[in-house]
Tab-separated table of C-alpha atoms and ligand atoms in Angstrom:
chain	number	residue	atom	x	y	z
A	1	UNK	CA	90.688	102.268	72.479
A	2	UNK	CA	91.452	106.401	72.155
A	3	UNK	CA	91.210	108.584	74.529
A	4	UNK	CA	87.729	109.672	72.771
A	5	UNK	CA	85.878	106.016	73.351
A	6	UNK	CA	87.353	106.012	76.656
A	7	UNK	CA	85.979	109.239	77.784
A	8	UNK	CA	82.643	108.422	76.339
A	9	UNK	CA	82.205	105.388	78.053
A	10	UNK	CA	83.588	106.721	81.261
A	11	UNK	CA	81.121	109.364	81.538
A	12	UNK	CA	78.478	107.417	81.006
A	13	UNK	CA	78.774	105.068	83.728
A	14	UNK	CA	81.016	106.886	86.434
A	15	UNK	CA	79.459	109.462	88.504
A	16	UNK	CA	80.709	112.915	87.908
A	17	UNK	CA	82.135	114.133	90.982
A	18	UNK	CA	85.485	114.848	88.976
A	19	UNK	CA	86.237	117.912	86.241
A	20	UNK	CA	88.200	115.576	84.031
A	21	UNK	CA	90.817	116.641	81.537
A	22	UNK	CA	90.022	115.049	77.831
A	23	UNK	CA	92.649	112.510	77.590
A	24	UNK	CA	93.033	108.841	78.949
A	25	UNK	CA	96.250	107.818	80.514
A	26	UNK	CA	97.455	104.327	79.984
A	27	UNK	CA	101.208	104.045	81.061
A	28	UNK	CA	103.999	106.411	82.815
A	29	UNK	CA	107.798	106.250	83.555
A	30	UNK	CA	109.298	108.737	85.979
A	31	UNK	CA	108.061	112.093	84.933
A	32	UNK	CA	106.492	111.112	82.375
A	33	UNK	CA	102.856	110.121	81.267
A	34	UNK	CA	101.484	108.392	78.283
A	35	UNK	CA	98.133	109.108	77.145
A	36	UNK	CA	96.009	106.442	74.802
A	37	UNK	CA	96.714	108.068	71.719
A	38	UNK	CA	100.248	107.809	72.122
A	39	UNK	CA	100.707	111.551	73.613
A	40	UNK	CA	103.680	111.856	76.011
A	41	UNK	CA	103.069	114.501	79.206
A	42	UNK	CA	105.555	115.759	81.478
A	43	UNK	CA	103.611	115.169	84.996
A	44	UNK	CA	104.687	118.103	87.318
A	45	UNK	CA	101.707	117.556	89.567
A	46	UNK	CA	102.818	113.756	90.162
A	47	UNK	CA	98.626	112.125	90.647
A	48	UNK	CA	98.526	114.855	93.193
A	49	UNK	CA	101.365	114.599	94.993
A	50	UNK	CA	101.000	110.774	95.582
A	51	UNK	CA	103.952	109.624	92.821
A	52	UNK	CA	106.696	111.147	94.461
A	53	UNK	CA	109.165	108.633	93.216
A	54	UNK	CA	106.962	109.508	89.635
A	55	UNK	CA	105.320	105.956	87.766
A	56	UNK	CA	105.915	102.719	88.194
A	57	UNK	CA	109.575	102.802	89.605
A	58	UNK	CA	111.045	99.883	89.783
A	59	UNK	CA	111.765	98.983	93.278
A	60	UNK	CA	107.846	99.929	94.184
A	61	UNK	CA	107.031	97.402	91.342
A	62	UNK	CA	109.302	95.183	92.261
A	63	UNK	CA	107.866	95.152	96.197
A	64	UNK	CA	104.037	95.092	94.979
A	65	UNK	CA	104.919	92.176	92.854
A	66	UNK	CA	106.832	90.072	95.234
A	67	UNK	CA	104.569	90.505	98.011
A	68	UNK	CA	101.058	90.058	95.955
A	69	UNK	CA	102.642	86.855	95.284
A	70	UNK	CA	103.089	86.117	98.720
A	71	UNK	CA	100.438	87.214	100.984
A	72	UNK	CA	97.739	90.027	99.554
A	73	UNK	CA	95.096	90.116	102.154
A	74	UNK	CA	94.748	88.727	106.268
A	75	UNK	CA	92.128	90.892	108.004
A	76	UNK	CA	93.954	92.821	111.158
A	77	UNK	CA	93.392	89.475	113.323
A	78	UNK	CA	96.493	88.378	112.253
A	79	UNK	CA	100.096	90.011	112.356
A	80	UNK	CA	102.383	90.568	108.733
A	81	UNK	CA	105.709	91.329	108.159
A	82	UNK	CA	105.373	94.417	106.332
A	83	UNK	CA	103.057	96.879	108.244
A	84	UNK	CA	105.781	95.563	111.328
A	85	UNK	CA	108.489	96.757	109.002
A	86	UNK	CA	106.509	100.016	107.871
A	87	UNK	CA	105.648	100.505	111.671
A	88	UNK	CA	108.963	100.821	113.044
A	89	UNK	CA	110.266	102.426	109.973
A	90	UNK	CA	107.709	105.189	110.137
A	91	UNK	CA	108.134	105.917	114.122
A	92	UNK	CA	111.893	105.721	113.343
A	93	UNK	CA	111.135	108.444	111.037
A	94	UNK	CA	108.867	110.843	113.193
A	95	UNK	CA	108.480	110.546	117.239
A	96	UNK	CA	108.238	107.999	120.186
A	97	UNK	CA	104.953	106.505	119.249
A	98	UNK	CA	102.165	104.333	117.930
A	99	UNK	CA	101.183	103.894	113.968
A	100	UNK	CA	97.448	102.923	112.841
A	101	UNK	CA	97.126	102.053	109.130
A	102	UNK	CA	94.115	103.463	106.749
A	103	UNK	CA	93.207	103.697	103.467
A	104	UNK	CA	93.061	107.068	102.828
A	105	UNK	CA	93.850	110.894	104.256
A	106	UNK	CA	90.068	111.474	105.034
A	107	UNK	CA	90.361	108.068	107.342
A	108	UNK	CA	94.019	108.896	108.312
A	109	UNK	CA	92.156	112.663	109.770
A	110	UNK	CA	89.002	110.816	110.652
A	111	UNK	CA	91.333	108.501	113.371
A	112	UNK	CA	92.924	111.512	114.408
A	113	UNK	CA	89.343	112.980	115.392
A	114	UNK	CA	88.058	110.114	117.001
A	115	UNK	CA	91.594	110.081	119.206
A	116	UNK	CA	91.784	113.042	120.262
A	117	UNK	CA	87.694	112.865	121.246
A	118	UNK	CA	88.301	109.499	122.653
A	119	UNK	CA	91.586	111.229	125.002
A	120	UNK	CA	89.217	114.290	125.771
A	121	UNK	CA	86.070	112.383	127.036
A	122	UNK	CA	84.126	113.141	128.736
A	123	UNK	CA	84.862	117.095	129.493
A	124	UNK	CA	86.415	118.013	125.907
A	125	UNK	CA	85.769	117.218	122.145
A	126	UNK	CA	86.052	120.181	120.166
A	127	UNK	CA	88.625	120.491	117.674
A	128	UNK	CA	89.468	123.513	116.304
A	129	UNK	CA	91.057	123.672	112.389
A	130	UNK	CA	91.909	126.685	110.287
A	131	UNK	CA	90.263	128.676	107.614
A	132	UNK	CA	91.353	127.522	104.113
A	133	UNK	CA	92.902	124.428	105.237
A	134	UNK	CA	91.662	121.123	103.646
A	135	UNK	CA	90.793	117.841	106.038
A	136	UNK	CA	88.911	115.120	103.656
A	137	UNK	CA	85.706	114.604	101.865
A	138	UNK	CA	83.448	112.497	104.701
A	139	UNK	CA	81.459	114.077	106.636
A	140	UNK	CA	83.364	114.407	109.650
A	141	UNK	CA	86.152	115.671	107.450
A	142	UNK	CA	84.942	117.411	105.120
A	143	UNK	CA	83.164	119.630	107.882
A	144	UNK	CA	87.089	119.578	109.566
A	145	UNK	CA	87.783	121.638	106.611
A	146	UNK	CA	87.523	124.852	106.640
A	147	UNK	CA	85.838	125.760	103.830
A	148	UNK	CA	82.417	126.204	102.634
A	149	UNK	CA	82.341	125.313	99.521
A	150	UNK	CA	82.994	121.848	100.308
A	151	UNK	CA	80.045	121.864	102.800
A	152	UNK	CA	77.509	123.328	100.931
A	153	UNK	CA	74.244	121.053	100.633
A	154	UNK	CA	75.456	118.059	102.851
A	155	UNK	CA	74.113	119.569	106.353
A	156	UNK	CA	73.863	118.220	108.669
A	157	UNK	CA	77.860	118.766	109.581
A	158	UNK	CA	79.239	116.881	112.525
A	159	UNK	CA	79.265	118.999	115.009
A	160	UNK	CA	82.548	120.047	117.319
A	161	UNK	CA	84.294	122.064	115.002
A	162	UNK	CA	85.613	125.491	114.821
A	163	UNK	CA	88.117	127.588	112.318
A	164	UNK	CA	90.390	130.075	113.013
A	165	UNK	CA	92.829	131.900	110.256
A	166	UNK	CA	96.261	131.017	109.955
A	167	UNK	CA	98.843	133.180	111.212
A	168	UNK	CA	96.570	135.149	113.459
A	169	UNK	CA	97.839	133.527	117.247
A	170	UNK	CA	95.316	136.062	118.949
A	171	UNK	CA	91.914	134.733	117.139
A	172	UNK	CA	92.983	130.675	118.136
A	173	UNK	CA	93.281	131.855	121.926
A	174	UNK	CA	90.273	133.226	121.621
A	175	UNK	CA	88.644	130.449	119.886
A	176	UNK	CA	90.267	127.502	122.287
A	177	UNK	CA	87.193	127.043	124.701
A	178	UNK	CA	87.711	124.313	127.952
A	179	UNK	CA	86.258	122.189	125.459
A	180	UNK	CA	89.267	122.404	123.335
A	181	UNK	CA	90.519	118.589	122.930
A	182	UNK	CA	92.939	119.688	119.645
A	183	UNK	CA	93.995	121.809	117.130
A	184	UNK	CA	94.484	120.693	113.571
A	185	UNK	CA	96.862	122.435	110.929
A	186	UNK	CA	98.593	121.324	107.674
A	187	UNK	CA	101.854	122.673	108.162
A	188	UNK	CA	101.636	123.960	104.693
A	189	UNK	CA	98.101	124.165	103.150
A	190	UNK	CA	97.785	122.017	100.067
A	191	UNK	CA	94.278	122.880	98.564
A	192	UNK	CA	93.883	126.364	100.288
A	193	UNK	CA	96.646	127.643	97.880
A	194	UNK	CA	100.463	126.169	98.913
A	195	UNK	CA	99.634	128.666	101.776
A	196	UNK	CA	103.354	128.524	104.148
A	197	UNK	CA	102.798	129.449	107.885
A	198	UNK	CA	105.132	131.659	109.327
A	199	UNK	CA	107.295	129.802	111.997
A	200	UNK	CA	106.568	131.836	114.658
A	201	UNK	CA	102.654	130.915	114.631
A	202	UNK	CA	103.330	127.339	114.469
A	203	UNK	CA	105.846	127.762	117.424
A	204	UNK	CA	102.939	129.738	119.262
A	205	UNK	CA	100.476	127.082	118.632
A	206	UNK	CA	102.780	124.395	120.084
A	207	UNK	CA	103.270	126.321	123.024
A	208	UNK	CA	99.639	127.021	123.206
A	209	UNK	CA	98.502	123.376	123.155
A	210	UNK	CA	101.226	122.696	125.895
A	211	UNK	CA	99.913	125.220	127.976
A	212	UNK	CA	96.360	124.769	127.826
A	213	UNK	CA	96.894	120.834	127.305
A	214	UNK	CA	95.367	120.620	124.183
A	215	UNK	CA	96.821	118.075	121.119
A	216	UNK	CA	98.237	119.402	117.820
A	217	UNK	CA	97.137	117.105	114.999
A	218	UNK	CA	99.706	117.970	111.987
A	219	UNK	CA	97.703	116.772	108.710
A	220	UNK	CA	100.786	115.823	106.398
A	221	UNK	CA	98.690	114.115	103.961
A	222	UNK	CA	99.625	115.990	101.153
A	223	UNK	CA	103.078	117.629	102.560
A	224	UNK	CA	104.910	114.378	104.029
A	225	UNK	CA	107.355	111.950	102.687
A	226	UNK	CA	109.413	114.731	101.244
A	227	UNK	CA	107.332	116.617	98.763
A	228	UNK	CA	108.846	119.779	100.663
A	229	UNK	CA	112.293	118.940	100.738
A	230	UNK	CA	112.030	117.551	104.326
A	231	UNK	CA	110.432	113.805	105.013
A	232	UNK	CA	107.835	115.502	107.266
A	233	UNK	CA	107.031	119.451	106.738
A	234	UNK	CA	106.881	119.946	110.597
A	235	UNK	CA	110.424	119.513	110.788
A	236	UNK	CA	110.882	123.418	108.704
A	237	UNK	CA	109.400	124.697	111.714
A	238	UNK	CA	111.605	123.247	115.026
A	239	UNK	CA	107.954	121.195	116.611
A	240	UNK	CA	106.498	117.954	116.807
A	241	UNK	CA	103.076	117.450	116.583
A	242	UNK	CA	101.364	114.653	118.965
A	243	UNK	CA	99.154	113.265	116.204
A	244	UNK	CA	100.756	113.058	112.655
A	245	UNK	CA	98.465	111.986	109.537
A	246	UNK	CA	99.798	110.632	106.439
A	247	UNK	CA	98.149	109.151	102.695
A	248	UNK	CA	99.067	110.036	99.363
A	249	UNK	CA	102.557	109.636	98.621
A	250	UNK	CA	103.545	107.182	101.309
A	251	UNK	CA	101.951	103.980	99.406
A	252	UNK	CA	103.594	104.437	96.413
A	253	UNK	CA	100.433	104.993	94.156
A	254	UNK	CA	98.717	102.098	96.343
A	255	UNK	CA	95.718	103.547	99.017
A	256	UNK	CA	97.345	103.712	102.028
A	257	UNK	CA	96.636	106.151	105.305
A	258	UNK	CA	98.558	106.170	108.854
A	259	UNK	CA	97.818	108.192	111.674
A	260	UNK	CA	100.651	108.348	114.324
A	261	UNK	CA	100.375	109.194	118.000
A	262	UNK	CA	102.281	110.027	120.780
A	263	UNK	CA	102.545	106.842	122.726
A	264	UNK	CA	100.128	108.277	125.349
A	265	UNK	CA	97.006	109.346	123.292
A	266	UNK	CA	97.384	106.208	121.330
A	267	UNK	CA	97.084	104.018	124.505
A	268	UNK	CA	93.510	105.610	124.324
A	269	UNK	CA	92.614	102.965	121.681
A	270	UNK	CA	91.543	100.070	123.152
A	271	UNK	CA	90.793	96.671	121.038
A	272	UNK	CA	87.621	97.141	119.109
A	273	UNK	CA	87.558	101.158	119.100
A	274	UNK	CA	88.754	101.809	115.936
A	275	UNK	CA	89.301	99.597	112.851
A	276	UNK	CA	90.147	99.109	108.985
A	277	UNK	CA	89.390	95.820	106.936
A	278	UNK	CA	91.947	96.662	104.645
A	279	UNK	CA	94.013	99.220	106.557
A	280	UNK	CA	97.637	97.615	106.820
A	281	UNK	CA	96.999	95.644	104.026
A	282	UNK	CA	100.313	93.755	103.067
A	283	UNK	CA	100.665	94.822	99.714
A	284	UNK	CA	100.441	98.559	100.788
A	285	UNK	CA	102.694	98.378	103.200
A	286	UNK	CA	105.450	96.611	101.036
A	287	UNK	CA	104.847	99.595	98.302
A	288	UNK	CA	105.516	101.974	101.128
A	289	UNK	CA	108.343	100.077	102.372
A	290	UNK	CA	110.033	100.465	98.922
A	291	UNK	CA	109.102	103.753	98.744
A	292	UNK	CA	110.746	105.263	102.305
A	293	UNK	CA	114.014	103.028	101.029
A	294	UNK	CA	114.341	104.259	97.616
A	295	UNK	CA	113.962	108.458	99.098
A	296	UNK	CA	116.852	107.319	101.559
A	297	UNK	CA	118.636	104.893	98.819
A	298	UNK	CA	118.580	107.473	96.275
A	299	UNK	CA	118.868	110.770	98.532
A	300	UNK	CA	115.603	111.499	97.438
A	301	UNK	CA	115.469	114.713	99.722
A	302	UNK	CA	118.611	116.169	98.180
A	303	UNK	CA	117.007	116.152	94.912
A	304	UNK	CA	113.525	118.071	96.177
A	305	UNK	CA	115.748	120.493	98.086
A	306	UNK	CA	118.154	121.078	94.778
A	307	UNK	CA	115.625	121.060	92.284
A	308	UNK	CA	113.333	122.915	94.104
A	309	UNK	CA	115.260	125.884	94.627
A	310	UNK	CA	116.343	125.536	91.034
A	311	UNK	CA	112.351	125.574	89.910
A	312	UNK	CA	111.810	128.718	91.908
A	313	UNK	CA	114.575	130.830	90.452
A	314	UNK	CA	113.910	129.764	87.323
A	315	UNK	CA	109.932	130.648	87.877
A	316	UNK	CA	111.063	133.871	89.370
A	317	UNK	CA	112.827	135.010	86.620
A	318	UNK	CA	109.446	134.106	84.702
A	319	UNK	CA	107.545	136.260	87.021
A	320	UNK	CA	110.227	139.280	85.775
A	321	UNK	CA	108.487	139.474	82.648
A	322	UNK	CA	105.249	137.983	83.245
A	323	UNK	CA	102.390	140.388	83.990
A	324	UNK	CA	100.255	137.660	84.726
A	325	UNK	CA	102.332	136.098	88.219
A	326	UNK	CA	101.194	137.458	91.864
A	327	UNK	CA	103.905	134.930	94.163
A	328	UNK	CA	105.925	132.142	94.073
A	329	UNK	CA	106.049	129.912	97.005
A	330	UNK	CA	106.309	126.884	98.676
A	331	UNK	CA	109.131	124.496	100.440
A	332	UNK	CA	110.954	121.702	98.165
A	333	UNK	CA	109.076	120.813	95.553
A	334	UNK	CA	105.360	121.468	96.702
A	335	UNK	CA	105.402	125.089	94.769
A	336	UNK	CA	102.182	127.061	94.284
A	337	UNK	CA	102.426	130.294	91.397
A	338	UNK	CA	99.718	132.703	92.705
A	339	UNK	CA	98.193	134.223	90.144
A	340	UNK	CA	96.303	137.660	89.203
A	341	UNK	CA	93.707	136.190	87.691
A	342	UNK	CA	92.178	132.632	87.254
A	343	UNK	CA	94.476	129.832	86.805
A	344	UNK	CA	92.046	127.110	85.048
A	345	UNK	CA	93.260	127.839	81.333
A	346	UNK	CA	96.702	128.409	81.971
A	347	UNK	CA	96.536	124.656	82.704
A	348	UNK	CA	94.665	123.789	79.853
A	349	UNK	CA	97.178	125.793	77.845
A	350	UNK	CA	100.243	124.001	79.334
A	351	UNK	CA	98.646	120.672	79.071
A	352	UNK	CA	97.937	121.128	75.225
A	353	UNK	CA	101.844	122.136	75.025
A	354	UNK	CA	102.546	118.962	77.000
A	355	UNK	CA	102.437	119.849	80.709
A	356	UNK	CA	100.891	118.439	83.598
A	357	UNK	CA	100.210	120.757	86.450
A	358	UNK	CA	97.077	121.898	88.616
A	359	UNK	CA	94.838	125.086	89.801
A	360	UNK	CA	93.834	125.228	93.186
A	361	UNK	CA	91.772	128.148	94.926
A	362	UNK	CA	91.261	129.759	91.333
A	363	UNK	CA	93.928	131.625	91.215
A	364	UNK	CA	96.950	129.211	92.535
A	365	UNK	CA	99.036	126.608	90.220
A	366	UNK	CA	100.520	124.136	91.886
A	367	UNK	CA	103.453	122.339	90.360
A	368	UNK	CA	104.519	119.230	92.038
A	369	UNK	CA	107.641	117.075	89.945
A	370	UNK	CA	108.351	114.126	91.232
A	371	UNK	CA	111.227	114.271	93.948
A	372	UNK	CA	113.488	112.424	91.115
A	373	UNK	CA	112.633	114.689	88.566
A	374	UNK	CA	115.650	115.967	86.415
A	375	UNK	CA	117.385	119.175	85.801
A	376	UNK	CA	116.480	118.702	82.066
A	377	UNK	CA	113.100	117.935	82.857
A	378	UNK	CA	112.485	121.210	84.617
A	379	UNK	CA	114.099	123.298	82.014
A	380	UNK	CA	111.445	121.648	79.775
A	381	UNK	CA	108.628	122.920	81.917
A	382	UNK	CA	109.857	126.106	83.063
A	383	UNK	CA	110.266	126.642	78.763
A	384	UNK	CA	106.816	125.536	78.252
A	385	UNK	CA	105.523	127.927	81.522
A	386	UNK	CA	107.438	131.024	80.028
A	387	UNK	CA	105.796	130.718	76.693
A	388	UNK	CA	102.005	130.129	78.834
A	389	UNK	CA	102.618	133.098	81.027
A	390	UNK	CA	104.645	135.923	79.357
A	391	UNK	CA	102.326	135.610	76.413
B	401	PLP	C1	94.230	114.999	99.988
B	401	PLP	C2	94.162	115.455	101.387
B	401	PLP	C3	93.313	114.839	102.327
B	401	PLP	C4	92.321	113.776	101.934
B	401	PLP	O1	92.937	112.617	101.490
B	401	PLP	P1	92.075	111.479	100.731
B	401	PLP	O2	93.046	110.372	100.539
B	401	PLP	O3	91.576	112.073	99.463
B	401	PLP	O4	90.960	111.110	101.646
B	401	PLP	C5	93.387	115.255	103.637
B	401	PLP	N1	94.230	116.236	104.012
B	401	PLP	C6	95.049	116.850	103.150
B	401	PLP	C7	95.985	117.899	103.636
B	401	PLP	C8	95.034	116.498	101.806
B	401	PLP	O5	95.827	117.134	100.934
């Protein structure tokens, strides 16, 4: 089948929740994607920054194929191998604490929630998140987020919830109420725009939650496991969070959520509070096994750091002659190119010249390589860019 039939029949049967481009992927390697009708992409926004190690490596394929062979599926009644491994792997990684395994971001945030309710009861359970920032698509969630346009028509919102704007220290004190049980921020908003905090309000904040003993969720779904240079964005800014959230990258391509806690708020959860039929599922866990090796194996971090500075330069020097670029920002390789105007058919145009990337809040592109990705590779895009934007 083309990418034509494929669409077609798609759009009959699947619900459209999604603005799909036209074409039909069928295979990738690396960087790069292949599309039904043979067309070969460079993907620089990586499935939205889940395939940081790009498609199908090998050791990820390799792990998904030797454990589906093994053990696939148990229920959480029983104990596996790899979500032990993954465990103590991931707490290795991050703080003194406990791991709970998901499916997905929204569920990683949703455990979060229920935590910090659960460590807050009976006297607190408000949570307070920031303006532009981007929590999930249930209810709870989506009404975490902090933006209406999400919201609209799916009222009524759980209730609890407040926003505050980044950066402004003053407004959060005011907002934090004796019902205050946390305070949830992506250290760098994904969706809102690659918007970067500056370290002094995240400082604040920690001190802020100390004082008034309130937790400080740190939603790393879409910044962990090195997209910004760093395995865990929180570590740019010199503070630990007590609850950490993680999805996207982490399984490899394969649905897989964690939410980690301080050992304290996790001893909360007691046997039957919170659950997941498939969270922890071997398979997953082996794919993110392979994946947390290969960024240490093949210094993974290096590369983000290198390449990403080398990305920026080379998109500032675009932004020299380019009438058409506001700011470039961003840490590693999660880079966002705010625009002057609206960024949907710069996309289109780069895609038609071969280039994967994304718009997010109108106006900001987000290109996200995989943390492998090669000099050459970026020299490709940044060629393809220059032409898009200095036209
Ligand atoms: C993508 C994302 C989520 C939601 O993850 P899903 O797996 O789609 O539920 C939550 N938080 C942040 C910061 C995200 O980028």
């Amino acid at each position: 089948m083309n990418s034509k039939e494929i669409i077609k029949i798609s759009d009959k049967y699947l619900m459209h929740t999604y603005k799909r481009f036209p074409i039909a992927l069928v295979s990738g390697k690396g960087a790069l994607a292949r599309t039904a009708d043979g067309k070969i992409y460079l993907d620089f926004f990586s499935g939205l920054a889940v395939n940081n190690l790009g498609h199908c490596h090998p050791a990820v394929v390799k792990a998904i194929h030797i454990q589906a062979g093994k053990l696939m599926h148990t229920s959480n009644l029983y104990y596996t191998v790899p979500a032990m491994v993954l465990a103590k792997k991931l707490i290795g990684l991050s703080f003194p604490g406990k791991v709970f395994f998901c499916n997905s971001g929204a569920e990683a945030n949703e455990a979060a929630i229920k935590l910090c309710r659960k460590w807050g009861n009976p006297k607190k359970n408000e949570i307070i998140t920031m303006k532009e920032s981007f929590h999930g698509r249930t209810v709870t969630t989506v009404t975490a987020t902090g933006q209406t346009k999400y919201q609209k028509g799916f009222d009524p919102l759980a209730p609890g919830f407040k926003y505050s704007a980044l950066n402004d220290i003053k407004a959060l004190r005011k907002a934090i109420t004796n019902k205050t049980t946390a305070i949830m921020i992506e250290p760098i908003q994904g969706e809102g725009g690659v918007n970067v905090p500056d370290v002094k309000f995240i400082k604040e904040v920690r001190a802020l939650c100390n004082k008034k003993k309130i937790l400080l969720i740190f939603d790393e779904v879409q910044t962990g496991i090195g997209r910004t240079g760093k395995m865990f964005a929180y570590q740019y800014f010199g503070v630990k969070p007590d609850i950490l959230t993680l999805a996207k990258a982490i399984g490899g391509g394969l649905p897989l959520g964690i939410t980690i806690a301080e050992k304290k708020i996790a001893g909360v959860f007691e046997p039957g509070m919170h659950a997941s039929t498939f969270g922890g599922n071997p398979v997953t866990c082996a794919a993110a096994n392979a994946v947390l090796d290969t960024i240490k194996k093949e210094k993974l971090l290096q590369n983000a750091n290198k390449m990403g500075s080398y990305l920026v330069k080379r998109l500032n020097e675009i932004k020299k002659k380019s009438p058409k670029i506001k700011e470039v920002r961003g840490k590693g390789l999660m880079i966002g190119v705010e625009l002057k105007e609206k960024g949907a058919g710069i996309v289109k145009e780069c895609m038609e010249k071969g280039l994967l990337i994304n718009c997010t809040a109108e106006k900001v592109l987000r290109i996200y390589p995989p943390l492998n990705v090669k000099k050459a590779e970026i020299d490709k895009a940044v060629k393809i860019l220059k032409g898009v934007l200095t036209r």
